Coordinates of C-alpha atoms in Angstrom, one line a residue:
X9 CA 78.9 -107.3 62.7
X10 CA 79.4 -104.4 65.1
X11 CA 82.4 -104.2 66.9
X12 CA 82.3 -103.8 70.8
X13 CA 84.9 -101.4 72.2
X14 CA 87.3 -104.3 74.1
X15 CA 87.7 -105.6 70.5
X16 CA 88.4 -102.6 69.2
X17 CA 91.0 -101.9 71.6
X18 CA 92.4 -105.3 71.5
X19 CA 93.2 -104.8 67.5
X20 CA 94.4 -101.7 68.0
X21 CA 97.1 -102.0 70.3
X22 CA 97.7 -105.3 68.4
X23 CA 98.4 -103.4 65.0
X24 CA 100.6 -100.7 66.5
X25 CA 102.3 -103.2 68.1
X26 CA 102.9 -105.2 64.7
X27 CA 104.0 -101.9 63.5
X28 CA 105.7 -101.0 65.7
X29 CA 108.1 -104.2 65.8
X30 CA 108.3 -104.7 62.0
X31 CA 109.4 -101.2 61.8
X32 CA 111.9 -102.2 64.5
X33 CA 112.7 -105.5 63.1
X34 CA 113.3 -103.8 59.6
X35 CA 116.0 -101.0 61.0
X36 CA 117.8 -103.9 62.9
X37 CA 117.8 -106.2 60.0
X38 CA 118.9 -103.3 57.7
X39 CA 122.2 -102.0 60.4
X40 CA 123.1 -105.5 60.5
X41 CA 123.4 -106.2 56.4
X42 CA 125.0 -103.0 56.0
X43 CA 128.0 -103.8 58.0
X44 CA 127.9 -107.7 58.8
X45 CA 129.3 -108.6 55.3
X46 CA 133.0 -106.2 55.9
X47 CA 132.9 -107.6 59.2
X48 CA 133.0 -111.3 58.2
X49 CA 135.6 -110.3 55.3
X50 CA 138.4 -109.2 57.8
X51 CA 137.6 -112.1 60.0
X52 CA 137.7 -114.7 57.5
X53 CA 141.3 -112.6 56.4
X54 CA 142.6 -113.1 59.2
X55 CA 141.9 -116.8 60.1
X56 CA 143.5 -117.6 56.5
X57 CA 146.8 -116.2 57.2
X58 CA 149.4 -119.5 57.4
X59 CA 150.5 -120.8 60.3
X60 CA 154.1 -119.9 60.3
X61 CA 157.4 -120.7 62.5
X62 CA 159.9 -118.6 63.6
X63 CA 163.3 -118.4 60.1
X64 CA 165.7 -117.0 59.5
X65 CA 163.9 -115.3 56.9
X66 CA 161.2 -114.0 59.1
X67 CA 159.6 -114.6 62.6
X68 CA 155.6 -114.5 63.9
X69 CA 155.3 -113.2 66.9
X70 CA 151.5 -112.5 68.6
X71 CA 149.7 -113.3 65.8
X72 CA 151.2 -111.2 63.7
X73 CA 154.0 -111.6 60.6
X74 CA 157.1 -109.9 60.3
X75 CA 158.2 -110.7 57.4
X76 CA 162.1 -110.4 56.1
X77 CA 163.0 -109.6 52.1
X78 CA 163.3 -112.9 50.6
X79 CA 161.1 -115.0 52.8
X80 CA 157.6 -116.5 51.2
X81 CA 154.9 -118.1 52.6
X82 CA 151.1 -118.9 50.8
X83 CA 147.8 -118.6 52.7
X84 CA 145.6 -121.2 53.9
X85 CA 142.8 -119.3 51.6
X86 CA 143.1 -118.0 48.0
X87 CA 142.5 -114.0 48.1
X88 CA 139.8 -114.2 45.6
X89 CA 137.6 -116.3 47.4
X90 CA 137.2 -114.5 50.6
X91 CA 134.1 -112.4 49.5
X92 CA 131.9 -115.0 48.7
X93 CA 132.5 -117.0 52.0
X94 CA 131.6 -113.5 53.3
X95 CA 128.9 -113.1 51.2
X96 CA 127.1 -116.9 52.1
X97 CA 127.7 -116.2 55.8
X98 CA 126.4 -113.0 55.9
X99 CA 123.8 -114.2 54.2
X100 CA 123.1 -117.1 56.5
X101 CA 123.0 -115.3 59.7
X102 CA 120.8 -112.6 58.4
X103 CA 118.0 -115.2 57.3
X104 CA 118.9 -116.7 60.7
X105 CA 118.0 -113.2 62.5
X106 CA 115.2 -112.6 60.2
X107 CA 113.5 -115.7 60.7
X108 CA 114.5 -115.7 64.8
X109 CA 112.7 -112.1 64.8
X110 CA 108.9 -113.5 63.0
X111 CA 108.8 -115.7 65.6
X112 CA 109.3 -113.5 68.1
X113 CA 107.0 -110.8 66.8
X114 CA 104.6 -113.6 66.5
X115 CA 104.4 -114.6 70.1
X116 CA 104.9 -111.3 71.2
X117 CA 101.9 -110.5 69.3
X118 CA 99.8 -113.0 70.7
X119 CA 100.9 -112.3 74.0
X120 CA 100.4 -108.6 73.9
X121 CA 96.6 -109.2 72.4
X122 CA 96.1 -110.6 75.3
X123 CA 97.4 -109.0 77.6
X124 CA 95.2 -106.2 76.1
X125 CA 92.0 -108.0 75.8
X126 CA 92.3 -108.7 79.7
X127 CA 93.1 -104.9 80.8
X128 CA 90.7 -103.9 78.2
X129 CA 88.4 -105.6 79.9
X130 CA 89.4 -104.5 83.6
X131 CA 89.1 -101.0 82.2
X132 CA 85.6 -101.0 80.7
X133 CA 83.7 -103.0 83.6
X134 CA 82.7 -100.0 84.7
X135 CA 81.1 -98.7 81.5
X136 CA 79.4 -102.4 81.2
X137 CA 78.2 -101.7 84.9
X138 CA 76.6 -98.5 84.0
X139 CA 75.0 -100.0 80.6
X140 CA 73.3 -102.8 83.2
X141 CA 72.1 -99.9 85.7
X142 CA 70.7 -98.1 82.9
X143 CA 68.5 -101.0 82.0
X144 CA 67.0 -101.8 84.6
X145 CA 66.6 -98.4 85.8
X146 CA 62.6 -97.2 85.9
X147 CA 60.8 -94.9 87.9
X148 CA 60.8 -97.0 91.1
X149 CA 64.7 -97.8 91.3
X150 CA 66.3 -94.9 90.7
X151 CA 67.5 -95.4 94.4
X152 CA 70.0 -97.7 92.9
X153 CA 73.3 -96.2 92.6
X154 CA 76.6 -97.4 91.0
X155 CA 78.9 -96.6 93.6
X156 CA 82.6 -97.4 91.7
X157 CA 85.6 -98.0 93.6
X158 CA 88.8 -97.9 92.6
X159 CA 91.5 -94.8 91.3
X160 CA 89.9 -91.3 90.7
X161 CA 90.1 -91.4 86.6
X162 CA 87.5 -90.4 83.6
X163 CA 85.5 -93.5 84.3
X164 CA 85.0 -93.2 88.1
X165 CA 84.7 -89.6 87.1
X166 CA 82.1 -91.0 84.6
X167 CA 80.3 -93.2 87.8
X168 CA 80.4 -90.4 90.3
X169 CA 78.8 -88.1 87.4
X170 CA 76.2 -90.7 86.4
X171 CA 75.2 -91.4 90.4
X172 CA 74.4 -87.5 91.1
X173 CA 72.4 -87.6 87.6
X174 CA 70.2 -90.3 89.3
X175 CA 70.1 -88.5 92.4
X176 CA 68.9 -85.7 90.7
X177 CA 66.1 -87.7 89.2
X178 CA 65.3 -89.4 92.0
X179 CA 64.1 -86.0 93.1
X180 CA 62.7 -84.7 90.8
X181 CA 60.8 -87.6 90.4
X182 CA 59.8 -87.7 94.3
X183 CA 58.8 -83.9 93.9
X184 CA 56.6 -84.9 91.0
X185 CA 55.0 -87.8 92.6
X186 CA 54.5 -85.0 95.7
X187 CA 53.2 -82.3 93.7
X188 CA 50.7 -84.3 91.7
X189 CA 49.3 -85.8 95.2
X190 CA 49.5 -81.9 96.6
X191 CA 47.9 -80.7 93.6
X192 CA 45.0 -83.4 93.5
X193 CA 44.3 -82.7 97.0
X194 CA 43.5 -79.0 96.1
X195 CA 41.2 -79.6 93.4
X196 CA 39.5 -82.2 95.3
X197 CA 38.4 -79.4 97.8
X198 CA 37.0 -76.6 95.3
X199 CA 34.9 -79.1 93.1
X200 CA 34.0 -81.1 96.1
X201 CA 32.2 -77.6 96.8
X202 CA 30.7 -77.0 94.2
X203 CA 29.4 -80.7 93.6
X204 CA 27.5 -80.1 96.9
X205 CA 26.1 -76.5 96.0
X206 CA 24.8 -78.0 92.7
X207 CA 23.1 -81.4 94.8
X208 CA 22.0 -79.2 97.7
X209 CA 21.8 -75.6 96.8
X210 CA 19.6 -76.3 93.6
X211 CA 17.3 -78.6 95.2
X212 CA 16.0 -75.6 97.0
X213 CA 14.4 -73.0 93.9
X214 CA 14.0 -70.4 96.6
X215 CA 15.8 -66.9 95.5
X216 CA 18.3 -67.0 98.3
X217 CA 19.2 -70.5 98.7
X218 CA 20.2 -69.9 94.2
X219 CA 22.0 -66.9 95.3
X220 CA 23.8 -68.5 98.3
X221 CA 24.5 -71.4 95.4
X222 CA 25.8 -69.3 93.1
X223 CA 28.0 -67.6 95.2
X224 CA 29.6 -70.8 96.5
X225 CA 30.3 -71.9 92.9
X226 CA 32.3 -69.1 92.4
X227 CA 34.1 -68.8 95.0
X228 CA 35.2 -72.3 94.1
X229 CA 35.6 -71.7 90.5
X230 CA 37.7 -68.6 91.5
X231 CA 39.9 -70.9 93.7
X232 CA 40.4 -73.6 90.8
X233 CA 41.3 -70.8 88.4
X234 CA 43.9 -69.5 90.6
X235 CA 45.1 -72.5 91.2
X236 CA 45.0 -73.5 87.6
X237 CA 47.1 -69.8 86.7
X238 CA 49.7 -70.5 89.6
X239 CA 50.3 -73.9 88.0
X240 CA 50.4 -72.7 84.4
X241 CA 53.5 -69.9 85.7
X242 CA 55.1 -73.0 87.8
X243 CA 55.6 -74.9 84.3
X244 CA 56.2 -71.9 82.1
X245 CA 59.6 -71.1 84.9
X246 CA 60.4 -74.9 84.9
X247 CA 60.8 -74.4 81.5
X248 CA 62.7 -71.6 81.4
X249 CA 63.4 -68.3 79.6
X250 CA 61.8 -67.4 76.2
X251 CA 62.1 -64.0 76.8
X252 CA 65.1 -61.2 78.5
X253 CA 65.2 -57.9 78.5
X254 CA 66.5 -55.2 80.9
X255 CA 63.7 -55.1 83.8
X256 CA 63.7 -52.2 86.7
X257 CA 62.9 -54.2 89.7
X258 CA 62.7 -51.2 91.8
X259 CA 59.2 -50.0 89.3
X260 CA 58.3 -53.8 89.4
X261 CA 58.3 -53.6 93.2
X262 CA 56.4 -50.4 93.2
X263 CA 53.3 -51.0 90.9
X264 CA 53.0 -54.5 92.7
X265 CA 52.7 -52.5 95.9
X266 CA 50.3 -49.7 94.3
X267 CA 48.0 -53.3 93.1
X268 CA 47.6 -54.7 96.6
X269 CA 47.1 -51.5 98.6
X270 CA 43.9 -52.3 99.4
X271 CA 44.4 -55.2 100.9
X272 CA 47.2 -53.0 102.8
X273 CA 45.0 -50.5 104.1
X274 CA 42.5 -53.3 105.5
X275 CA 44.6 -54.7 107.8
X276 CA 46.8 -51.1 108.9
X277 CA 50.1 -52.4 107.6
X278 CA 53.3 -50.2 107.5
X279 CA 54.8 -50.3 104.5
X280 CA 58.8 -49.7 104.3
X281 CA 60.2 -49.2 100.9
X282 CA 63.6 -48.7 100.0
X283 CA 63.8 -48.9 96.1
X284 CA 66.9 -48.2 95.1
X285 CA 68.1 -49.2 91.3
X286 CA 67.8 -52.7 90.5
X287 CA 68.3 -53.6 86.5
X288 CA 68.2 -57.1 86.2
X289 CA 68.0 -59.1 83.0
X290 CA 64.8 -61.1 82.8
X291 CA 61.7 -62.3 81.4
X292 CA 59.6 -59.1 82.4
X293 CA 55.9 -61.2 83.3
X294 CA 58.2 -64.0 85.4
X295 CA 59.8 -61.4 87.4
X296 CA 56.7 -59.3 87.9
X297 CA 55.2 -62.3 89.2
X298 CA 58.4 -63.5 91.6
X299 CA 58.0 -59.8 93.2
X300 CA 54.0 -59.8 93.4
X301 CA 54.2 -63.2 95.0
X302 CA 56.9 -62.2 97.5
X303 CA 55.0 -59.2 98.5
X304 CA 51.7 -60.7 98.2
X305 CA 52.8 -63.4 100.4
X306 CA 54.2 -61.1 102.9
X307 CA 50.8 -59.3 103.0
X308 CA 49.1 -62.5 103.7
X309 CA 51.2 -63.8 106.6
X310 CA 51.2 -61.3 108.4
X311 CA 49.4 -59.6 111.6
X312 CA 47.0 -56.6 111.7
X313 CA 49.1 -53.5 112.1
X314 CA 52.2 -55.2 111.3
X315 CA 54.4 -53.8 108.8
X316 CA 56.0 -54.9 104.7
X317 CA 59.6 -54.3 104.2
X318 CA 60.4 -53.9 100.5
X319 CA 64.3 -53.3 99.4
X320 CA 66.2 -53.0 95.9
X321 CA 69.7 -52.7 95.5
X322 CA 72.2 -53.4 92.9
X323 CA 71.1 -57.3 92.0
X324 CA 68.8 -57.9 94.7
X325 CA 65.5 -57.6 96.2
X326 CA 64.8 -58.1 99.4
X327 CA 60.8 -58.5 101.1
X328 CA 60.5 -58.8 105.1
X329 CA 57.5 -59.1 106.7
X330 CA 56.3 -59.1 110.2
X331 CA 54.1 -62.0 111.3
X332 CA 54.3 -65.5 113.9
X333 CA 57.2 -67.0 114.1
X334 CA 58.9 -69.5 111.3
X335 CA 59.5 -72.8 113.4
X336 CA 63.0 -74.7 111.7
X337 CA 60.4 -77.5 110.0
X338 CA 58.4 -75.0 107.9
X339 CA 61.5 -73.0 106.7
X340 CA 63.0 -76.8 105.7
X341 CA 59.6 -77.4 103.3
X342 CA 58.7 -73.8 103.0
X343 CA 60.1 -73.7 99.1
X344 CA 58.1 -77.1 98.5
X345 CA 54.5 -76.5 96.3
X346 CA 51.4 -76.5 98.5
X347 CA 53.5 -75.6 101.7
X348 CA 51.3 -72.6 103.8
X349 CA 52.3 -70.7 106.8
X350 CA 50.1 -70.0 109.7
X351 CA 48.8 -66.5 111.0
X352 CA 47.3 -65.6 107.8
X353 CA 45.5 -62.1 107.9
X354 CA 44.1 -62.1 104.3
X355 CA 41.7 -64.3 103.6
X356 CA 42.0 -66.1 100.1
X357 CA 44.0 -65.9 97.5
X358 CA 46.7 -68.6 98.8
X359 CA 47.1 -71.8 96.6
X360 CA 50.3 -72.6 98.5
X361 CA 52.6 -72.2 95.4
X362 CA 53.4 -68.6 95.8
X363 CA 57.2 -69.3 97.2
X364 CA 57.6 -72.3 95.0
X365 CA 56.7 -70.3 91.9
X366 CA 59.4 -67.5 93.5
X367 CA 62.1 -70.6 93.7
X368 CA 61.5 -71.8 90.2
X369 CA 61.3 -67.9 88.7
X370 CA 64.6 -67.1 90.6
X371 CA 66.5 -70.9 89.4
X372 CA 65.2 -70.0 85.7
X373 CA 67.0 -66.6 86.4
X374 CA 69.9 -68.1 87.5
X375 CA 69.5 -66.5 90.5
X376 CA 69.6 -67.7 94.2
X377 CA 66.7 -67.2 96.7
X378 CA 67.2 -67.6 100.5
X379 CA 64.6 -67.6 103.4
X380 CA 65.4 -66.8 107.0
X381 CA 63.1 -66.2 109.8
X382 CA 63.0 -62.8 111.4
X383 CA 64.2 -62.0 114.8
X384 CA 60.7 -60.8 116.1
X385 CA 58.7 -63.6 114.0
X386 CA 57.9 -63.0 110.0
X387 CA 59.9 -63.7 107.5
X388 CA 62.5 -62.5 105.4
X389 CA 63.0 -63.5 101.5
X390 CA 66.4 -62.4 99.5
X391 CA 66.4 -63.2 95.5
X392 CA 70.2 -62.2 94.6
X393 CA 70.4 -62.0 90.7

């Protein structure tokens, strides 16, 4: 039969409490038989002393007996049988005091079982609440939340700790639910598109109306395969790190900035690089693609002749961009998957996960990532490592 905690904590302090007392109950018991038997010797000594009157042969005075050479008198109790009346008494009043103390270890036992049963019980309504929440907890009540009052200890520590758990999962569970919906919505457009070039563009065999078809189809099928990749690095960072080693973000942030200068020459952007050293210790791929995402998306929202500002320093990076101006809502959501500025100047390429994959890259890093608008419009991104 398994044993629930109250129970346990019941006999518990009910055994060192038996202990406890018998251990007491033994030390009296034993002080008292060590001395009780002399004690009841010199008083039964005493109280058989005659009763004598003042003679001329000798006088009592305060209980005590002068006596005089030549006066005799015979006690009221013979000498020799003094230490057996000591003995039997002695003997009674320890069985008295024994039997006087099982009794009162008895009830004091029962008393303090339950005394513990009903704090025991007081104490651990908490856990019993948290067992019930758990039970009934599924994926559409984790607003529920156990909310303990009472004294600041380890169980309303234990509470508090167990509400922010299902706070976490409530959002994480929210973002899931969001990102599946974001995520279906993208596919939805690409294969909508290519399910129309197949019904429409094929029913036409001219050469240019195939061409025009096939064209479409990649376009789409590029768009699902970036989509598909940006995914793919989203789980890999949720995951975390397999990998670290010593990475140079200053080289990172120069080769991604070699790989998208065409895209930089097309639209006359200035580009401001300040690349001092920046070791950090990373997975090399995640951080090459948190840098080519913060500079691609600074390339893409963006105006024509506008300029990317790229700076490494000890532990950070920093990419500022010119472009429209960040309103306060799309800075609140601008970390969420699927989220997309306005003012784009380079057409394609944008699944709207680029600064949620830099969020996730940065949190598997251990490193925080901050977003402010700038003061002419653009924005600027800071990963500090």
């Amino acid at each position: 039969m398994r044993l629930t905690a109250r129970v346990r904590l019941a006999a518990t302090f009910g055994a060192l409490f038996v202990i406890g007392g018998l251990v007491l109950t033994t030390a009296i018991y034993l002080l008292v038989q060590a001395d009780l038997v002399a004690q009841l010797q010199k008083t039964i000594t005493v109280a058989a002393l005659p009763a004598c009157t003042e003679t001329p042969a000798g006088t009592v005075h305060d209980g005590c007996v002068t006596v005089v050479p030549g006066t005799r008198f015979e006690p009221a109790m013979p000498a020799r049988t003094v230490p057996r009346a000591a003995a039997a008494s002695g003997a009674t009043v320890l069985d008295k005091l024994l039997a006087t103390s099982g009794v009162s270890l008895l009830l004091m036992t029962i008393l303090v079982l339950l005394i513990v049963w009903w704090l025991s019980g007081r104490m651990l309504r908490p856990v019993h609440e948290i067992s019930a929440l758990a039970r009934r907890l599924s994926s559409e009540s984790l607003h529920e939340r156990i909310h303990l009052n009472g004294p600041k200890d380890e169980l309303s520590e234990l509470a508090d700790t167990f509400d922010d758990m299902l706070e976490r999962l409530e959002k994480a569970f929210e973002s899931q639910r969001r990102f599946i919906a974001n995520a279906s919505h993208e596919l939805r457009t690409p294969v909508s598109i290519q399910r129309t070039a197949i019904q429409i563009g094929l029913a036409d065999p001219t050469a240019s109306s195939l061409a025009k078809t096939r064209a479409n189809l990649l376009d789409a099928n590029r768009r699902i395969e970036r989509l598909l990749d940006s995914l793919l690095v989203l789980a890999r960072s949720d995951r975390g790190l397999d990998h670290r080693e010593d990475v140079d973000l200053a080289a990172t942030a120069r080769n991604q900035l070699g790989q998208h200068r065409a895209a930089i020459a097309s639209h006359d952007l200035e580009i401001r690089a300040r690349l001092d050293d920046c070791t950090v210790d990373g997975d090399p791929a995640l951080l090459t693609q948190l840098v080519d995402n913060l500079v691609g998306n600074a390339i893409r929202h963006n105006t024509n002749g506008g300029y990317v500002d790229v700076r490494t320093s000890a532990g950070k990076l920093v990419v500022t961009n010119s472009g429209p101006v960040v309103t306060g809502e799309l800075l609140d959501r601008i970390f969420q998957p699927f989220q997309r500025g306005e003012g784009r100047v380079a057409a394609g390429g944008s699944t709207g996960l680029g600064l949620s994959i830099v969020e996730s890259i940065a949190d598997a890093h251990k490193a925080a990532v901050q977003a402010r608008p700038g003061p002419d419009g653009g924005l600027e991104v800071t990963v500090t490592f």
